[in-house]
Short mmCIF file of C-alpha atoms in Angstrom, two decimals:
data_model
loop_
_atom_site.label_atom_id
_atom_site.label_comp_id
_atom_site.label_asym_id
_atom_site.label_seq_id
_atom_site.Cartn_x
_atom_site.Cartn_y
_atom_site.Cartn_z
CA UNK W 90 -250.32 171.45 114.97
CA UNK W 91 -249.56 168.18 113.23
CA UNK W 92 -248.42 168.36 109.63
CA UNK W 93 -249.14 164.66 108.99
CA UNK W 94 -251.59 164.03 106.15
CA UNK W 95 -255.17 163.24 107.12
CA UNK W 96 -256.19 159.58 107.20
CA UNK W 97 -259.51 158.00 106.32
CA UNK W 98 -259.90 154.88 108.48
CA UNK W 99 -262.34 152.14 107.42
CA UNK W 100 -263.84 149.63 109.85
CA UNK W 101 -266.54 147.61 108.08
CA UNK W 102 -267.86 148.74 104.70
CA UNK W 103 -270.12 146.48 102.63
CA UNK W 104 -272.23 147.34 99.59
CA UNK W 105 -273.16 145.87 96.21
CA UNK W 106 -273.37 149.33 94.66
CA UNK W 107 -270.91 152.16 94.09
CA UNK W 108 -268.62 153.18 96.96
CA UNK W 109 -266.33 156.24 96.63
CA UNK W 110 -263.61 156.98 99.18
CA UNK W 111 -261.71 160.28 99.17
CA UNK W 112 -258.92 161.42 101.46
CA UNK W 113 -256.43 164.33 101.45
CA UNK W 114 -253.97 161.80 102.87
CA UNK W 115 -254.17 158.02 102.93
CA UNK W 116 -256.94 155.43 103.32
CA UNK W 117 -256.40 152.57 105.77
CA UNK W 118 -258.23 149.78 107.55
CA UNK W 119 -259.11 150.58 111.15
CA UNK W 120 -257.47 147.37 112.37
CA UNK W 121 -255.41 144.48 111.06
CA UNK W 122 -258.49 142.23 111.25
CA UNK W 123 -260.93 144.69 109.66
CA UNK W 124 -262.88 142.94 106.88
CA UNK W 125 -262.21 143.58 103.22
CA UNK W 126 -264.14 146.45 101.67
CA UNK W 127 -267.09 145.04 99.74
CA UNK W 128 -268.67 146.83 96.77
CA UNK W 129 -269.83 146.42 93.22
CA UNK W 130 -267.64 149.36 92.20
CA UNK W 131 -265.03 150.93 94.48
CA UNK W 132 -263.53 154.33 93.67
CA UNK W 133 -260.48 155.57 95.58
CA UNK W 134 -259.05 159.10 95.50
CA UNK W 135 -256.14 159.56 97.90
CA UNK W 136 -253.16 161.92 98.08
CA UNK W 137 -250.76 159.48 99.76
CA UNK W 138 -249.77 155.80 99.72
CA UNK W 139 -252.73 153.48 100.36
CA UNK W 140 -253.08 149.74 101.07
CA UNK W 141 -256.49 148.04 101.16
CA UNK W 142 -258.13 144.62 101.25
CA UNK W 143 -261.02 144.46 98.80
CA UNK W 144 -263.87 142.23 97.67
CA UNK W 145 -265.18 144.19 94.68
CA UNK W 146 -266.06 143.72 91.01
CA UNK W 147 -264.50 146.96 89.74
CA UNK W 148 -261.79 149.16 91.22
CA UNK W 149 -260.99 152.69 90.09
CA UNK W 150 -258.18 154.53 91.84
CA UNK W 151 -256.25 157.78 91.72
CA UNK W 152 -253.25 158.14 94.03
CA UNK W 153 -251.51 161.51 93.73
CA UNK W 154 -248.22 160.52 95.35
CA UNK W 155 -247.24 157.16 96.80
CA UNK W 156 -248.02 153.57 96.05
CA UNK W 157 -251.22 151.54 95.99
CA UNK W 158 -251.44 147.99 97.35
CA UNK W 159 -254.62 145.98 96.77
CA UNK W 160 -255.32 142.52 98.17
CA UNK W 161 -258.45 141.14 96.52
CA UNK W 162 -260.49 138.10 97.53
CA UNK W 163 -261.68 135.38 95.14
CA UNK W 164 -264.15 137.64 93.36
CA UNK W 165 -263.00 138.45 89.80
CA UNK W 166 -261.54 141.98 89.77
CA UNK W 167 -261.46 144.53 86.96
CA UNK W 168 -259.16 147.54 87.46
CA UNK W 169 -260.00 150.57 85.36
CA UNK W 170 -259.26 154.32 85.39
CA UNK W 171 -256.38 153.67 87.79
CA UNK W 172 -253.60 156.27 87.89
CA UNK W 173 -250.61 156.68 90.21
CA UNK W 174 -248.72 159.96 90.17
CA UNK W 175 -245.52 158.68 91.79
CA UNK W 176 -245.50 155.21 93.30
CA UNK W 177 -245.63 151.45 92.82
CA UNK W 178 -248.81 149.47 92.19
CA UNK W 179 -249.11 146.03 93.80
CA UNK W 180 -252.19 143.87 93.23
CA UNK W 181 -252.80 140.35 94.50
CA UNK W 182 -256.04 138.61 93.48
CA UNK W 183 -257.27 135.22 94.70
CA UNK W 184 -259.34 134.90 91.52
CA UNK W 185 -259.23 136.35 88.01
CA UNK W 186 -257.75 139.81 87.40
CA UNK W 187 -258.26 142.23 84.51
CA UNK W 188 -255.98 145.25 84.21
CA UNK W 189 -258.25 147.22 81.91
CA UNK W 190 -256.74 150.70 82.35
CA UNK W 191 -253.72 151.21 84.62
CA UNK W 192 -251.20 154.06 84.28
CA UNK W 193 -248.07 155.07 86.18
CA UNK W 194 -247.99 158.72 85.17
CA UNK W 195 -244.32 159.42 85.98
CA UNK W 196 -242.72 156.48 84.19
CA UNK W 197 -241.65 158.11 80.93
CA UNK W 198 -238.31 159.78 80.41
CA UNK W 199 -237.13 162.47 78.06
CA UNK W 200 -233.58 161.68 77.03
CA UNK W 201 -231.95 164.38 79.18
CA UNK W 202 -234.35 164.22 82.16
CA UNK W 203 -233.85 161.73 84.99
CA UNK W 204 -236.89 160.34 86.83
CA UNK W 205 -237.46 157.61 89.39
CA UNK W 206 -238.81 154.39 87.84
CA UNK W 207 -241.78 152.64 89.45
CA UNK W 208 -243.19 149.13 89.21
CA UNK W 209 -246.51 147.39 88.56
CA UNK W 210 -246.66 144.00 90.28
CA UNK W 211 -249.84 142.01 89.68
CA UNK W 212 -250.65 138.39 90.50
CA UNK W 213 -253.81 136.35 90.03
CA UNK W 214 -254.80 132.82 90.99
CA UNK W 215 -256.78 132.51 87.73
CA UNK W 216 -256.44 134.27 84.35
CA UNK W 217 -254.77 137.67 84.25
CA UNK W 218 -255.99 139.81 81.33
CA UNK W 219 -254.22 142.97 80.15
CA UNK W 220 -256.22 145.71 78.47
CA UNK W 221 -253.91 148.68 79.08
CA UNK W 222 -250.95 148.90 81.45
CA UNK W 223 -248.82 151.99 80.82
CA UNK W 224 -245.60 152.39 82.76
CA UNK W 225 -243.93 154.67 80.28
CA UNK W 226 -244.61 156.52 77.06
CA UNK W 227 -245.70 155.28 73.64
CA UNK W 228 -246.32 157.44 70.58
CA UNK W 229 -248.09 155.92 67.59
CA UNK W 230 -246.59 156.36 64.13
CA UNK W 231 -247.08 159.95 63.02
CA UNK W 232 -248.03 161.12 66.52
CA UNK W 233 -246.16 164.13 67.86
CA UNK W 234 -245.52 164.85 71.56
CA UNK W 235 -247.94 167.22 73.28
CA UNK W 236 -245.11 168.33 75.59
CA UNK W 237 -241.62 169.84 75.29
CA UNK W 238 -238.25 169.44 76.99
CA UNK W 239 -237.78 171.45 80.22
CA UNK W 240 -235.89 174.11 78.24
CA UNK W 241 -238.78 174.46 75.83
CA UNK W 242 -237.11 172.66 72.93
CA UNK W 243 -238.87 170.01 70.88
CA UNK W 244 -238.78 166.41 72.07
CA UNK W 245 -236.76 164.26 69.67
CA UNK W 246 -236.46 161.04 71.69
CA UNK W 247 -238.09 159.40 74.70
CA UNK W 248 -238.37 156.02 76.35
CA UNK W 249 -240.15 154.15 79.13
CA UNK W 250 -238.84 153.67 82.67
CA UNK W 251 -241.36 151.44 84.45
CA UNK W 252 -241.10 147.75 85.26
CA UNK W 253 -244.10 145.39 85.04
CA UNK W 254 -244.27 141.97 86.72
CA UNK W 255 -247.31 139.81 85.93
CA UNK W 256 -248.02 136.37 87.41
CA UNK W 257 -250.89 133.94 86.93
CA UNK W 258 -250.46 131.01 89.29
CA UNK W 259 -253.49 129.06 88.06
CA UNK W 260 -254.30 130.36 84.58
CA UNK W 261 -253.01 132.31 81.60
CA UNK W 262 -251.76 135.83 80.93
CA UNK W 263 -253.90 137.17 78.11
CA UNK W 264 -253.95 140.30 75.97
CA UNK W 265 -257.36 141.88 75.48
CA UNK W 266 -258.02 141.52 71.76
CA UNK W 267 -260.18 144.66 71.77
CA UNK W 268 -257.38 146.96 72.87
CA UNK W 269 -255.99 149.36 70.28
CA UNK W 270 -252.21 149.65 70.05
CA UNK W 271 -249.90 147.95 72.56
CA UNK W 272 -251.60 146.70 75.72
CA UNK W 273 -248.45 147.01 77.79
CA UNK W 274 -245.94 149.89 77.74
CA UNK W 275 -242.84 149.71 79.96
CA UNK W 276 -239.09 149.47 80.06
CA UNK W 277 -238.86 145.95 81.51
CA UNK W 278 -241.33 143.06 81.63
CA UNK W 279 -241.45 139.87 83.73
CA UNK W 280 -244.14 137.27 82.98
CA UNK W 281 -245.01 133.96 84.63
CA UNK W 282 -248.09 131.87 83.85
CA UNK W 283 -249.41 128.39 84.51
CA UNK W 284 -251.23 127.76 81.22
CA UNK W 285 -249.69 130.07 78.65
CA UNK W 286 -249.11 133.67 77.59
CA UNK W 287 -250.97 134.82 74.49
CA UNK W 288 -252.40 137.80 72.67
CA UNK W 289 -250.03 140.32 74.24
CA UNK W 290 -248.85 143.30 72.22
CA UNK W 291 -246.10 145.14 74.06
CA UNK W 292 -243.94 148.24 73.67
CA UNK W 293 -241.05 147.39 75.99
CA UNK W 294 -237.27 147.51 75.89
CA UNK W 295 -236.55 144.17 77.56
CA UNK W 296 -238.42 141.01 78.52
CA UNK W 297 -236.37 139.86 81.48
CA UNK W 298 -238.18 136.53 81.90
CA UNK W 299 -241.26 134.88 80.43
CA UNK W 300 -242.20 131.41 81.66
CA UNK W 301 -245.17 129.09 81.12
CA UNK W 302 -245.66 125.74 82.83
CA UNK W 303 -248.06 124.42 80.18
CA UNK W 304 -249.05 126.38 77.11
CA UNK W 305 -247.37 128.51 74.48
CA UNK W 306 -245.84 131.96 74.80
CA UNK W 307 -246.90 134.42 72.09
CA UNK W 308 -245.89 138.09 72.40
CA UNK W 309 -245.61 140.78 69.71
CA UNK W 310 -243.48 143.82 70.49
CA UNK W 311 -243.60 147.18 68.72
CA UNK W 312 -241.64 150.43 68.91
CA UNK W 313 -243.34 153.79 69.15
CA UNK W 314 -242.36 156.97 67.35
CA UNK W 315 -239.25 158.73 68.75
CA UNK W 316 -238.29 155.66 70.80
CA UNK W 317 -234.76 156.19 72.15
CA UNK W 318 -234.11 152.45 72.58
CA UNK W 319 -235.60 150.70 69.54
CA UNK W 320 -235.71 146.92 69.42
CA UNK W 321 -236.23 144.28 72.09
CA UNK W 322 -233.85 142.44 74.40
CA UNK W 323 -234.84 138.93 75.50
CA UNK W 324 -233.64 137.39 78.74
CA UNK W 325 -234.85 134.00 80.00
CA UNK W 326 -237.79 132.61 77.98
CA UNK W 327 -238.89 129.15 79.06
CA UNK W 328 -241.67 126.60 78.58
CA UNK W 329 -241.31 124.52 81.71
#
Protein backbone atom coordinates (compact mmCIF):
# COMPACT_ATOMS: atom_id res chain seq x y z
CA UNK A 1 0.00 0.00 0.00
CA UNK A 2 1.12 3.55 -0.68
CA UNK A 3 2.52 5.52 2.23
CA UNK A 4 2.11 8.87 0.45
CA UNK A 5 -0.07 11.36 2.34
CA UNK A 6 -3.64 11.74 1.16
CA UNK A 7 -4.42 14.66 -1.16
CA UNK A 8 -7.54 16.77 -1.38
CA UNK A 9 -7.89 17.92 -5.01
CA UNK A 10 -10.04 20.97 -5.83
CA UNK A 11 -11.56 21.58 -9.27
CA UNK A 12 -13.97 24.52 -9.07
CA UNK A 13 -15.09 25.86 -5.70
CA UNK A 14 -17.02 29.14 -5.44
CA UNK A 15 -18.94 30.55 -2.48
CA UNK A 16 -19.49 33.88 -0.72
CA UNK A 17 -19.82 32.15 2.64
CA UNK A 18 -17.52 30.04 4.80
CA UNK A 19 -15.54 27.23 3.14
CA UNK A 20 -13.44 24.82 5.25
CA UNK A 21 -10.99 22.39 3.66
CA UNK A 22 -9.32 19.62 5.68
CA UNK A 23 -6.80 17.04 4.54
CA UNK A 24 -4.52 14.52 6.30
CA UNK A 25 -2.02 15.36 3.56
CA UNK A 26 -1.96 18.30 1.18
CA UNK A 27 -4.58 20.37 -0.68
CA UNK A 28 -4.04 21.04 -4.39
CA UNK A 29 -5.81 22.31 -7.48
CA UNK A 30 -7.03 19.55 -9.79
CA UNK A 31 -5.27 21.15 -12.77
CA UNK A 32 -2.92 24.00 -13.58
CA UNK A 33 -5.85 25.95 -15.06
CA UNK A 34 -8.31 25.26 -12.24
CA UNK A 35 -9.92 28.53 -11.11
CA UNK A 36 -9.00 30.23 -7.86
CA UNK A 37 -10.99 29.14 -4.82
CA UNK A 38 -13.68 31.73 -4.12
CA UNK A 39 -15.14 32.32 -0.66
CA UNK A 40 -15.99 34.95 1.90
CA UNK A 41 -13.93 33.05 4.48
CA UNK A 42 -11.62 30.15 3.61
CA UNK A 43 -10.29 27.85 6.33
CA UNK A 44 -7.50 25.39 5.54
CA UNK A 45 -6.31 22.54 7.77
CA UNK A 46 -3.63 20.40 6.12
CA UNK A 47 -0.85 18.14 7.38
CA UNK A 48 1.58 18.77 4.50
CA UNK A 49 2.81 21.57 2.22
CA UNK A 50 -0.02 23.29 0.34
CA UNK A 51 -0.17 25.80 -2.53
CA UNK A 52 -3.46 27.43 -3.58
CA UNK A 53 -4.87 30.21 -5.75
CA UNK A 54 -7.53 32.14 -3.87
CA UNK A 55 -10.13 34.86 -4.31
CA UNK A 56 -11.33 35.31 -0.72
CA UNK A 57 -11.88 38.03 1.87
CA UNK A 58 -10.45 36.13 4.85
CA UNK A 59 -8.02 33.21 5.00
CA UNK A 60 -7.37 31.07 8.07
CA UNK A 61 -4.84 28.27 7.78
CA UNK A 62 -3.13 25.61 9.85
CA UNK A 63 -0.35 23.59 8.21
CA UNK A 64 1.17 20.97 10.50
CA UNK A 65 4.38 20.41 8.55
CA UNK A 66 5.47 22.04 5.31
CA UNK A 67 4.99 25.39 3.68
CA UNK A 68 1.96 27.34 2.54
CA UNK A 69 1.87 29.30 -0.73
CA UNK A 70 -1.11 31.55 -1.46
CA UNK A 71 -1.68 33.46 -4.70
CA UNK A 72 -4.57 35.87 -4.19
CA UNK A 73 -6.47 37.84 -6.83
CA UNK A 74 -7.28 41.55 -6.63
CA UNK A 75 -9.75 41.13 -3.77
CA UNK A 76 -8.38 42.58 -0.50
CA UNK A 77 -7.16 39.70 1.68
CA UNK A 78 -7.03 39.43 5.46
CA UNK A 79 -5.00 36.53 6.90
CA UNK A 80 -5.87 35.54 10.44
CA UNK A 81 -5.39 32.52 12.72
CA UNK A 82 -2.67 31.26 10.38
CA UNK A 83 -0.09 28.88 11.87
CA UNK A 84 2.67 26.82 10.25
CA UNK A 85 4.33 24.09 12.27
CA UNK A 86 7.47 23.77 10.15
CA UNK A 87 7.61 25.54 6.81
CA UNK A 88 7.78 28.79 4.85
CA UNK A 89 4.80 31.05 4.18
CA UNK A 90 4.61 32.77 0.79
CA UNK A 91 1.73 35.12 -0.05
CA UNK A 92 1.26 37.16 -3.21
CA UNK A 93 -1.76 39.47 -3.43
CA UNK A 94 -2.85 41.50 -6.47
CA UNK A 95 -4.63 43.92 -4.13
CA UNK A 96 -4.35 44.93 -0.48
CA UNK A 97 -3.06 42.46 2.11
CA UNK A 98 -3.51 42.40 5.90
CA UNK A 99 -1.42 39.99 7.95
CA UNK A 100 -3.63 40.11 11.03
CA UNK A 101 -2.40 36.96 12.81
CA UNK A 102 0.39 34.86 11.29
CA UNK A 103 2.73 32.58 13.28
CA UNK A 104 5.62 30.30 12.35
CA UNK A 105 5.54 28.06 15.41
CA UNK A 106 9.07 26.65 15.13
CA UNK A 107 11.01 29.88 14.68
CA UNK A 108 12.22 30.51 18.23
CA UNK A 109 15.47 29.18 19.61
CA UNK A 110 16.64 28.41 23.09
CA UNK A 111 20.31 29.30 23.34
CA UNK A 112 21.58 25.70 23.29
CA UNK A 113 18.97 24.23 20.91
CA UNK A 114 19.41 24.38 17.13
CA UNK A 115 16.34 24.64 14.89
CA UNK A 116 15.75 25.25 11.20
CA UNK A 117 14.75 28.87 10.44
CA UNK A 118 11.79 29.54 8.15
CA UNK A 119 10.64 32.57 6.19
CA UNK A 120 7.51 34.67 5.69
CA UNK A 121 7.45 36.28 2.23
CA UNK A 122 4.47 38.52 1.53
CA UNK A 123 3.85 40.93 -1.34
CA UNK A 124 0.88 43.14 -2.18
CA UNK A 125 0.06 45.40 -5.10
CA UNK A 126 -1.63 47.86 -2.70
CA UNK A 127 -1.14 48.53 1.04
CA UNK A 128 0.30 45.76 3.20
CA UNK A 129 -0.83 46.02 6.84
CA UNK A 130 0.81 44.10 9.68
CA UNK A 131 -1.23 43.20 12.75
CA UNK A 132 0.82 40.27 14.07
CA UNK A 133 3.55 38.33 12.29
CA UNK A 134 5.51 36.09 14.65
CA UNK A 135 8.54 34.25 13.32
CA UNK A 136 10.24 33.82 16.64
CA UNK A 137 9.69 34.44 20.33
CA UNK A 138 8.96 37.62 22.26
CA UNK A 139 8.44 37.88 26.01
CA UNK A 140 7.02 41.09 27.45
CA UNK A 141 8.76 42.73 30.40
CA UNK A 142 8.11 40.66 33.51
CA UNK A 143 6.81 37.69 31.51
CA UNK A 144 8.36 34.31 32.29
CA UNK A 145 8.65 31.41 29.83
CA UNK A 146 5.95 28.74 30.00
CA UNK A 147 8.51 26.16 28.82
CA UNK A 148 11.90 24.82 29.92
CA UNK A 149 15.14 23.73 28.28
CA UNK A 150 15.22 20.13 26.99
CA UNK A 151 17.08 19.08 30.15
CA UNK A 152 14.37 20.58 32.32
CA UNK A 153 16.38 23.61 33.44
CA UNK A 154 14.97 27.11 33.43
CA UNK A 155 15.21 29.19 30.26
CA UNK A 156 17.56 32.14 30.78
CA UNK A 157 17.92 33.37 27.18
CA UNK A 158 16.17 32.97 23.84
CA UNK A 159 15.99 34.62 20.45
CA UNK A 160 14.12 34.56 17.15
CA UNK A 161 15.18 32.62 14.05
CA UNK A 162 12.68 33.52 11.32
CA UNK A 163 13.13 35.88 8.39
CA UNK A 164 10.32 38.16 7.16
CA UNK A 165 10.25 39.81 3.72
CA UNK A 166 7.44 42.30 3.06
CA UNK A 167 6.85 44.14 -0.22
CA UNK A 168 4.20 46.64 -1.30
CA UNK A 169 4.64 47.42 -4.98
CA UNK A 170 1.85 50.01 -5.16
CA UNK A 171 1.23 51.22 -1.62
CA UNK A 172 2.62 51.40 1.91
CA UNK A 173 3.68 48.94 4.59
CA UNK A 174 1.68 49.86 7.68
CA UNK A 175 1.58 48.73 11.30
CA UNK A 176 -1.87 48.15 12.74
CA UNK A 177 -2.21 50.79 15.43
CA UNK A 178 -4.57 48.55 17.42
CA UNK A 179 -2.03 45.79 17.93
CA UNK A 180 -0.61 45.37 21.42
CA UNK A 181 3.15 44.90 21.71
CA UNK A 182 5.36 44.45 18.64
CA UNK A 183 3.51 43.65 15.43
CA UNK A 184 6.46 41.81 13.93
CA UNK A 185 8.76 39.33 15.71
CA UNK A 186 11.68 37.78 13.79
CA UNK A 187 15.42 37.53 13.49
CA UNK A 188 15.77 39.36 10.17
CA UNK A 189 13.51 41.80 8.33
CA UNK A 190 13.44 43.01 4.71
CA UNK A 191 10.99 45.78 3.73
CA UNK A 192 10.22 47.43 0.40
CA UNK A 193 7.36 49.86 -0.22
CA UNK A 194 6.24 52.30 -2.87
CA UNK A 195 4.73 55.01 -0.65
CA UNK A 196 6.31 54.63 2.77
CA UNK A 197 6.72 52.42 5.82
CA UNK A 198 5.04 53.62 9.00
CA UNK A 199 3.55 52.56 12.30
CA UNK A 200 5.63 49.38 12.58
CA UNK A 201 6.75 48.18 16.00
CA UNK A 202 9.22 45.33 15.65
CA UNK A 203 11.18 42.92 17.83
CA UNK A 204 13.93 41.86 15.43
CA UNK A 205 17.70 41.44 15.50
CA UNK A 206 18.50 42.95 12.11
CA UNK A 207 16.78 45.02 9.44
CA UNK A 208 18.67 43.88 6.36
CA UNK A 209 17.06 46.40 4.00
CA UNK A 210 14.22 48.92 4.19
CA UNK A 211 13.43 50.97 1.09
CA UNK A 212 10.67 53.41 0.13
CA UNK A 213 10.27 55.03 -3.28
CA UNK A 214 8.19 57.94 -1.97
CA UNK A 215 7.31 58.40 1.67
CA UNK A 216 9.05 58.18 5.02
CA UNK A 217 10.31 55.13 6.88
CA UNK A 218 9.31 54.99 10.55
CA UNK A 219 10.03 51.83 12.57
CA UNK A 220 10.34 51.36 16.34
CA UNK A 221 12.20 48.29 17.57
CA UNK A 222 11.99 46.76 21.05
CA UNK A 223 13.70 43.91 22.88
CA UNK A 224 11.76 41.31 24.81
CA UNK A 225 12.67 39.84 28.18
CA UNK A 226 15.53 37.28 28.11
CA UNK A 227 16.52 38.32 24.57
CA UNK A 228 19.89 36.71 23.78
CA UNK A 229 20.76 39.30 21.10
CA UNK A 230 19.64 42.69 22.43
CA UNK A 231 19.80 45.73 20.18
CA UNK A 232 19.25 46.19 16.46
CA UNK A 233 21.56 45.97 13.46
CA UNK A 234 20.72 48.14 10.43
CA UNK A 235 21.76 47.22 6.92
CA UNK A 236 20.69 49.21 3.85
CA UNK A 237 18.02 51.84 4.63
CA UNK A 238 17.08 54.00 1.65
CA UNK A 239 14.53 56.56 0.50
CA UNK A 240 14.78 56.22 -3.25
